[in-house]
Short mmCIF file of C-alpha atoms and ligand atoms in Angstrom, two decimals:
data_model
loop_
_atom_site.label_atom_id
_atom_site.label_comp_id
_atom_site.label_asym_id
_atom_site.label_seq_id
_atom_site.Cartn_x
_atom_site.Cartn_y
_atom_site.Cartn_z
CA MET A 1 -25.95 41.00 12.18
CA ASN A 2 -29.06 42.99 12.34
CA PHE A 3 -29.30 44.98 9.10
CA THR A 4 -32.19 47.24 9.60
CA GLY A 5 -31.17 50.70 10.42
CA ALA A 6 -27.32 49.80 10.45
CA ASN A 7 -24.72 52.04 8.92
CA ILE A 8 -22.43 50.04 6.16
CA LEU A 9 -19.19 51.71 6.85
CA SER A 10 -16.50 48.93 6.99
CA VAL A 11 -16.29 45.13 5.96
CA ASP A 12 -15.16 44.54 9.41
CA GLN A 13 -18.76 44.69 10.69
CA PHE A 14 -19.67 41.51 8.60
CA ASP A 15 -19.25 37.83 9.19
CA ILE A 16 -19.85 34.93 6.97
CA ASP A 17 -23.44 34.65 7.72
CA SER A 18 -24.11 38.33 7.12
CA ILE A 19 -22.11 38.11 3.83
CA GLN A 20 -24.40 35.24 2.81
CA THR A 21 -27.45 37.11 3.76
CA ILE A 22 -26.34 39.97 1.50
CA PHE A 23 -25.48 37.67 -1.32
CA ALA A 24 -28.90 35.71 -1.16
CA THR A 25 -30.69 38.98 -1.08
CA ALA A 26 -28.58 40.15 -4.22
CA ASP A 27 -29.52 36.85 -6.07
CA ARG A 28 -33.18 37.61 -5.41
CA MET A 29 -32.80 41.19 -7.01
CA GLN A 30 -31.75 39.75 -10.50
CA PRO A 31 -35.26 39.85 -12.01
CA TYR A 32 -35.78 43.40 -11.00
CA ALA A 33 -32.26 44.60 -12.07
CA ARG A 34 -33.00 42.78 -15.59
CA ARG A 35 -36.21 44.62 -15.96
CA GLN A 36 -38.00 41.21 -15.90
CA LYS A 37 -39.99 42.28 -12.84
CA ARG A 38 -40.74 45.60 -11.21
CA THR A 39 -41.21 46.66 -7.75
CA LYS A 40 -42.45 49.84 -5.79
CA VAL A 41 -41.08 48.49 -2.49
CA LEU A 42 -39.24 51.96 -1.80
CA ASP A 43 -41.99 54.06 -3.21
CA GLY A 44 -41.76 57.43 -1.46
CA ALA A 45 -38.29 56.83 -0.14
CA ILE A 46 -35.36 59.12 -0.81
CA LEU A 47 -31.75 58.32 -1.13
CA GLY A 48 -29.21 61.03 -0.60
CA ASN A 49 -26.42 60.31 -2.88
CA LEU A 50 -23.30 62.49 -1.64
CA PHE A 51 -20.35 62.16 -3.70
CA PHE A 52 -17.44 64.46 -2.68
CA GLU A 53 -15.05 62.69 -4.83
CA SER A 54 -15.16 61.59 -8.44
CA SER A 55 -17.00 58.53 -9.31
CA THR A 56 -18.96 56.82 -12.24
CA ARG A 57 -19.77 53.21 -11.18
CA THR A 58 -20.40 53.58 -7.36
CA ARG A 59 -22.37 56.87 -7.59
CA VAL A 60 -24.78 55.73 -10.70
CA SER A 61 -25.15 52.12 -9.48
CA PHE A 62 -26.32 53.51 -6.01
CA GLY A 63 -28.82 55.62 -7.77
CA THR A 64 -29.94 53.03 -10.22
CA ALA A 65 -30.31 50.41 -7.42
CA PHE A 66 -32.52 52.76 -5.33
CA ASN A 67 -34.54 53.64 -8.57
CA LEU A 68 -35.09 49.89 -9.41
CA LEU A 69 -36.50 49.51 -5.72
CA GLY A 70 -38.96 52.31 -6.54
CA GLY A 71 -37.36 55.11 -4.62
CA GLU A 72 -36.08 58.49 -5.53
CA VAL A 73 -32.51 59.89 -5.70
CA ARG A 74 -31.04 63.29 -4.62
CA GLU A 75 -27.60 63.90 -5.69
CA THR A 76 -24.77 66.17 -4.31
CA THR A 77 -21.57 65.91 -6.43
CA GLY A 78 -18.41 67.53 -5.81
CA MET A 79 -17.12 69.17 -2.64
CA GLU A 80 -17.19 72.64 -4.10
CA SER A 81 -20.93 72.62 -4.62
CA SER A 82 -21.80 71.73 -1.02
CA ALA A 83 -21.51 73.77 2.03
CA LEU A 84 -18.55 71.89 3.18
CA ALA A 85 -16.60 74.13 1.05
CA LYS A 86 -17.84 77.03 3.32
CA GLY A 87 -16.46 75.14 6.41
CA GLU A 88 -19.53 73.33 7.54
CA SER A 89 -18.66 70.42 9.57
CA LEU A 90 -19.56 66.62 8.45
CA TYR A 91 -21.82 66.47 11.46
CA ASP A 92 -23.95 69.47 10.71
CA THR A 93 -24.10 68.30 6.98
CA ALA A 94 -25.15 64.96 8.30
CA ARG A 95 -27.83 66.24 10.57
CA VAL A 96 -29.27 68.43 8.17
CA LEU A 97 -29.22 65.94 5.07
CA SER A 98 -30.34 63.02 6.85
CA SER A 99 -33.79 64.91 7.66
CA TYR A 100 -34.14 65.02 3.91
CA SER A 101 -33.41 61.52 3.08
CA ASP A 102 -34.18 57.80 4.16
CA VAL A 103 -30.63 56.50 3.50
CA ILE A 104 -27.35 58.11 2.59
CA ALA A 105 -24.63 56.71 0.28
CA MET A 106 -21.42 58.93 0.61
CA ARG A 107 -17.97 59.11 -0.78
CA HIS A 108 -15.28 61.51 0.64
CA PRO A 109 -11.56 61.86 -0.03
CA LYS A 110 -10.58 61.58 3.67
CA SER A 111 -10.16 58.31 5.47
CA GLY A 112 -12.67 57.91 8.22
CA SER A 113 -14.98 60.71 7.09
CA VAL A 114 -18.03 58.66 6.32
CA ALA A 115 -17.90 57.22 9.92
CA GLU A 116 -17.50 60.86 11.11
CA PHE A 117 -20.51 61.85 9.11
CA ALA A 118 -22.58 58.82 10.10
CA GLU A 119 -22.26 60.06 13.73
CA GLY A 120 -24.47 63.07 12.93
CA SER A 121 -26.84 61.24 10.68
CA ARG A 122 -30.24 60.02 11.72
CA VAL A 123 -30.61 57.61 8.80
CA PRO A 124 -28.31 54.64 7.79
CA VAL A 125 -25.14 55.61 5.92
CA ILE A 126 -23.47 53.64 3.27
CA ASN A 127 -19.81 54.09 2.71
CA GLY A 128 -19.09 54.58 -1.07
CA GLY A 129 -15.33 54.95 -0.39
CA ASP A 130 -13.51 57.11 2.27
CA GLY A 131 -9.93 57.98 1.10
CA ALA A 132 -7.56 55.22 0.86
CA ASN A 133 -9.30 53.50 3.81
CA GLU A 134 -12.19 51.30 2.62
CA HIS A 135 -14.60 50.81 0.02
CA PRO A 136 -17.03 48.03 1.53
CA THR A 137 -19.58 47.72 -1.34
CA GLN A 138 -16.99 47.26 -3.80
CA ALA A 139 -15.44 44.52 -1.71
CA LEU A 140 -19.00 42.72 -1.55
CA LEU A 141 -19.52 42.92 -5.24
CA ASP A 142 -15.91 41.79 -5.91
CA LEU A 143 -16.44 38.70 -3.66
CA TYR A 144 -19.99 37.96 -5.10
CA THR A 145 -18.25 38.11 -8.56
CA ILE A 146 -15.39 35.90 -7.30
CA LYS A 147 -17.68 33.31 -6.08
CA GLN A 148 -19.58 33.25 -9.46
CA GLU A 149 -16.41 33.03 -11.47
CA LEU A 150 -14.75 30.30 -9.32
CA ALA A 151 -18.03 28.39 -9.27
CA TYR A 152 -18.20 28.35 -13.00
CA HIS A 153 -14.67 26.69 -13.05
CA GLY A 154 -15.60 24.25 -10.17
CA HIS A 155 -13.68 26.19 -7.53
CA THR A 156 -14.36 27.73 -4.19
CA VAL A 157 -12.99 30.77 -2.28
CA ASP A 158 -11.65 28.54 0.33
CA GLY A 159 -8.29 27.45 -0.97
CA MET A 160 -7.90 29.77 -3.83
CA HIS A 161 -4.98 31.77 -5.10
CA ILE A 162 -5.48 35.40 -5.73
CA CYS A 163 -2.89 37.65 -7.14
CA MET A 164 -3.30 41.37 -6.35
CA MET A 165 -1.23 43.75 -8.40
CA GLY A 166 -0.60 47.49 -8.65
CA ASP A 167 -1.11 50.24 -6.03
CA LEU A 168 -1.78 48.31 -2.96
CA LYS A 169 -0.92 50.97 -0.67
CA PHE A 170 -3.62 53.60 -1.76
CA GLY A 171 -6.09 51.08 -3.34
CA ARG A 172 -8.99 50.96 -0.98
CA THR A 173 -10.79 48.18 -2.99
CA VAL A 174 -7.76 45.68 -2.22
CA HIS A 175 -7.81 46.72 1.45
CA SER A 176 -11.62 45.91 1.83
CA LEU A 177 -11.46 42.77 -0.24
CA SER A 178 -8.43 41.41 1.59
CA ARG A 179 -10.38 41.92 5.06
CA LEU A 180 -13.33 40.16 3.46
CA LEU A 181 -11.46 37.39 2.15
CA ALA A 182 -9.58 36.88 5.38
CA MET A 183 -12.83 35.35 6.69
CA TYR A 184 -12.48 32.30 4.44
CA LYS A 185 -10.07 29.50 4.70
CA ASN A 186 -6.57 28.79 3.30
CA ILE A 187 -6.23 31.57 0.75
CA ARG A 188 -2.95 32.31 -1.07
CA PHE A 189 -2.39 35.92 -1.59
CA THR A 190 0.35 36.97 -3.89
CA LEU A 191 0.67 40.76 -3.53
CA ILE A 192 2.70 42.29 -6.38
CA SER A 193 3.60 46.05 -6.18
CA PRO A 194 6.27 48.66 -6.27
CA ARG A 195 7.88 48.47 -2.52
CA GLU A 196 6.66 52.03 -1.87
CA LEU A 197 3.15 50.97 -2.60
CA ALA A 198 2.96 47.70 -0.63
CA MET A 199 -0.10 46.46 1.01
CA PRO A 200 -0.51 48.31 4.59
CA ASP A 201 0.51 46.33 7.63
CA SER A 202 -2.84 46.80 9.13
CA VAL A 203 -4.24 44.55 6.33
CA LEU A 204 -1.41 42.10 6.28
CA GLU A 205 -1.70 41.68 10.13
CA VAL A 206 -5.59 40.59 9.49
CA LEU A 207 -4.34 38.07 6.89
CA ALA A 208 -1.44 36.52 9.10
CA GLN A 209 -3.80 36.33 12.16
CA ALA A 210 -6.33 34.17 9.99
CA GLY A 211 -3.47 32.01 8.91
CA HIS A 212 -3.50 32.84 5.15
CA GLN A 213 -0.41 32.41 3.09
CA VAL A 214 1.07 35.79 1.96
CA VAL A 215 3.88 36.36 -0.50
CA ILE A 216 4.90 40.02 -0.96
CA THR A 217 7.11 40.84 -4.01
CA ASP A 218 7.94 43.48 -6.57
CA GLN A 219 8.32 40.90 -9.38
CA VAL A 220 5.74 39.33 -11.62
CA SER A 221 6.34 35.70 -10.42
CA GLY A 222 4.81 32.79 -8.59
CA ILE A 223 1.41 33.31 -10.13
CA SER A 224 1.30 30.50 -12.68
CA ASP A 225 -1.52 28.86 -10.69
CA ALA A 226 -3.37 31.98 -9.74
CA ASP A 227 -7.30 31.62 -9.86
CA ILE A 228 -7.83 35.38 -9.70
CA VAL A 229 -5.68 38.31 -10.80
CA TYR A 230 -7.09 41.48 -9.38
CA GLN A 231 -5.14 44.50 -10.99
CA THR A 232 -5.47 48.00 -9.76
CA ARG A 233 -4.82 51.58 -10.85
CA ILE A 234 -2.01 53.80 -9.57
CA GLN A 235 -4.24 56.07 -7.36
CA GLN A 236 -3.00 59.42 -8.39
CA GLU A 237 -5.36 61.46 -6.47
CA ARG A 238 -3.63 60.17 -3.21
CA PHE A 239 -0.22 61.33 -4.24
CA THR A 240 1.40 64.60 -3.45
CA THR A 241 1.97 65.45 -7.06
CA PRO A 242 1.11 63.80 -10.23
CA GLN A 243 4.75 63.55 -10.95
CA GLU A 244 5.25 61.22 -7.90
CA ALA A 245 2.54 58.97 -9.37
CA ASP A 246 4.41 59.08 -12.67
CA LEU A 247 7.15 57.10 -11.06
CA TYR A 248 4.95 53.98 -10.65
CA ARG A 249 2.65 54.35 -13.62
CA GLY A 250 3.14 51.43 -16.17
CA LYS A 251 5.19 49.29 -13.84
CA PHE A 252 2.82 46.46 -13.64
CA ARG A 253 0.89 46.03 -16.82
CA LEU A 254 -1.51 43.17 -17.82
CA ASN A 255 -2.04 42.59 -21.43
CA SER A 256 -2.78 39.53 -23.73
CA GLU A 257 0.74 38.55 -24.06
CA ILE A 258 1.78 38.94 -20.39
CA TYR A 259 -1.37 37.07 -19.38
CA THR A 260 -0.72 34.21 -21.78
CA LYS A 261 2.96 34.05 -20.49
CA HIS A 262 2.40 34.24 -16.68
CA TYR A 263 -1.12 32.99 -16.01
CA LYS A 264 -2.89 29.60 -16.52
CA PRO A 265 -5.66 29.59 -19.22
CA ASN A 266 -8.61 30.20 -17.07
CA THR A 267 -7.17 32.76 -14.48
CA VAL A 268 -10.16 35.16 -14.13
CA ILE A 269 -9.04 38.94 -14.61
CA MET A 270 -10.50 41.63 -12.35
CA HIS A 271 -10.13 45.27 -11.82
CA PRO A 272 -12.38 47.58 -9.75
CA LEU A 273 -12.28 50.27 -12.73
CA PRO A 274 -11.76 52.86 -13.70
CA ARG A 275 -8.67 51.45 -15.62
CA ASP A 276 -6.20 54.23 -16.74
CA SER A 277 -6.13 53.69 -20.49
CA ARG A 278 -3.49 56.33 -21.11
CA ALA A 279 -0.30 54.85 -22.92
CA GLU A 280 2.01 55.72 -19.96
CA ALA A 281 -0.23 53.65 -17.57
CA ASN A 282 -2.56 51.16 -19.46
CA GLU A 283 -2.47 48.63 -16.42
CA LEU A 284 -5.05 46.44 -18.22
CA ASP A 285 -4.98 46.59 -21.92
CA ASN A 286 -7.92 46.62 -24.18
CA ASP A 287 -6.45 43.57 -26.13
CA LEU A 288 -8.02 41.55 -23.33
CA ASN A 289 -11.47 42.95 -23.94
CA GLN A 290 -12.61 39.70 -25.69
CA ASN A 291 -10.98 37.31 -23.34
CA PRO A 292 -13.77 35.48 -21.57
CA ASN A 293 -12.07 35.38 -18.24
CA LEU A 294 -12.23 39.23 -18.15
CA ALA A 295 -14.67 39.82 -15.44
CA ILE A 296 -14.43 43.54 -15.01
CA PHE A 297 -17.90 44.33 -16.54
CA ARG A 298 -19.52 41.54 -14.67
CA GLN A 299 -18.15 43.12 -11.53
CA ALA A 300 -19.80 46.45 -12.59
CA ASP A 301 -23.05 44.79 -13.21
CA ASN A 302 -23.09 42.89 -9.99
CA GLY A 303 -22.66 46.41 -8.25
CA VAL A 304 -26.27 47.18 -8.78
CA LEU A 305 -27.42 43.82 -7.23
CA ILE A 306 -25.25 44.26 -4.15
CA ARG A 307 -26.38 47.83 -3.70
CA MET A 308 -30.08 46.88 -4.01
CA ALA A 309 -29.59 44.27 -1.46
CA LEU A 310 -28.03 46.81 1.03
CA PHE A 311 -30.73 49.13 0.61
CA ALA A 312 -33.47 46.43 0.96
CA LEU A 313 -31.63 45.02 4.09
CA THR A 314 -30.83 48.37 5.87
CA LEU A 315 -34.26 49.74 5.17
CA GLY A 316 -35.94 46.51 6.52
CA VAL A 317 -37.82 45.65 3.31
CA ALA A 318 -35.76 42.78 1.95
CA ASP A 319 -38.88 40.36 2.62
CA GLN A 320 -41.48 42.69 0.96
CA VAL A 321 -39.70 43.28 -2.44
CA ASP A 322 -42.13 40.97 -4.10
CA LYS A 323 -45.29 42.11 -2.38
CA TYR A 324 -44.92 45.60 -3.97
CA GLU A 325 -44.39 44.14 -7.57
CA CYS A 326 -46.24 46.17 -10.18
CA ASP A 327 -46.59 45.92 -14.08
CA VAL A 328 -43.33 46.02 -16.05
N1 CP B 1 -14.99 51.09 -8.61
C1 CP B 1 -15.36 52.38 -8.45
O1 CP B 1 -15.30 52.71 -7.05
O2 CP B 1 -15.60 52.96 -9.46
P1 CP B 1 -15.99 54.63 -9.46
O3 CP B 1 -14.75 55.39 -8.84
O4 CP B 1 -16.18 55.06 -10.72
O5 CP B 1 -17.04 54.71 -8.54
#
């Protein structure tokens, strides 16, 4: 894949080689993210950071990643503060904002909206989440984390057993991660959700075509040898009413007692965050916070590395980062 100038809209545009390129570039970003080195490789460049739906990690880590490469960030947050609220089209917004920016990161509540926006943009557009559809940068940081966590235990992505649990219908992170993992070999997927919130057929077809073993269930069972448990939040914002989401909240919790009972001692615990910590939901309990297998904050940290790598690659400066080093 030629990254320079490319939009990053879906994990479907990657193959194993391009994923390796992103991860190798992310590895090289570590000293800059840790403030051991400083670079001005993107000095003078501007990121348009457009978040038309709420976000903490994705929005701030995109901005942090761009700043760490020496660039500046212009933010638009919330639909109501943009001219989209006055009926302006995504195309017109993209044409205008792309002349103010060198690259744009965007989140929007509607599936397909970021791709629609990209048609009007004259600079690369990176999808920060479009409705229940995709969240490709989250999937990359999840896979990067999975590789690190499994390597620590002497395992690989090929042949692993992953359990995904919760709202698999509306959770865009599990859609993108499943599609990425489909590119690897002999993975066992145990997909645990209420029947009404099962993984979409479009994702299941990709897994079946790639020959992976998939078990779909609404029971917490068959997971005693899972290498990874990937817990998700009930995506209340995708339901017609909060009351409808209430029907499913708290159905599949993970806490220390459940973890000890159902999983092997070194199963890695993941969650894209935010976790819903309200008592009626609490899908990932704080009593796991000190468990060394809890990888949720390592996931969030890796988000900066992955997003730095994507900026460096799409703006064609990945090989020049060290040339523009300056004093720390
Ligand atoms: N994982 C994730 O997308 O988090 P935010 O909604 O906080 O960006």
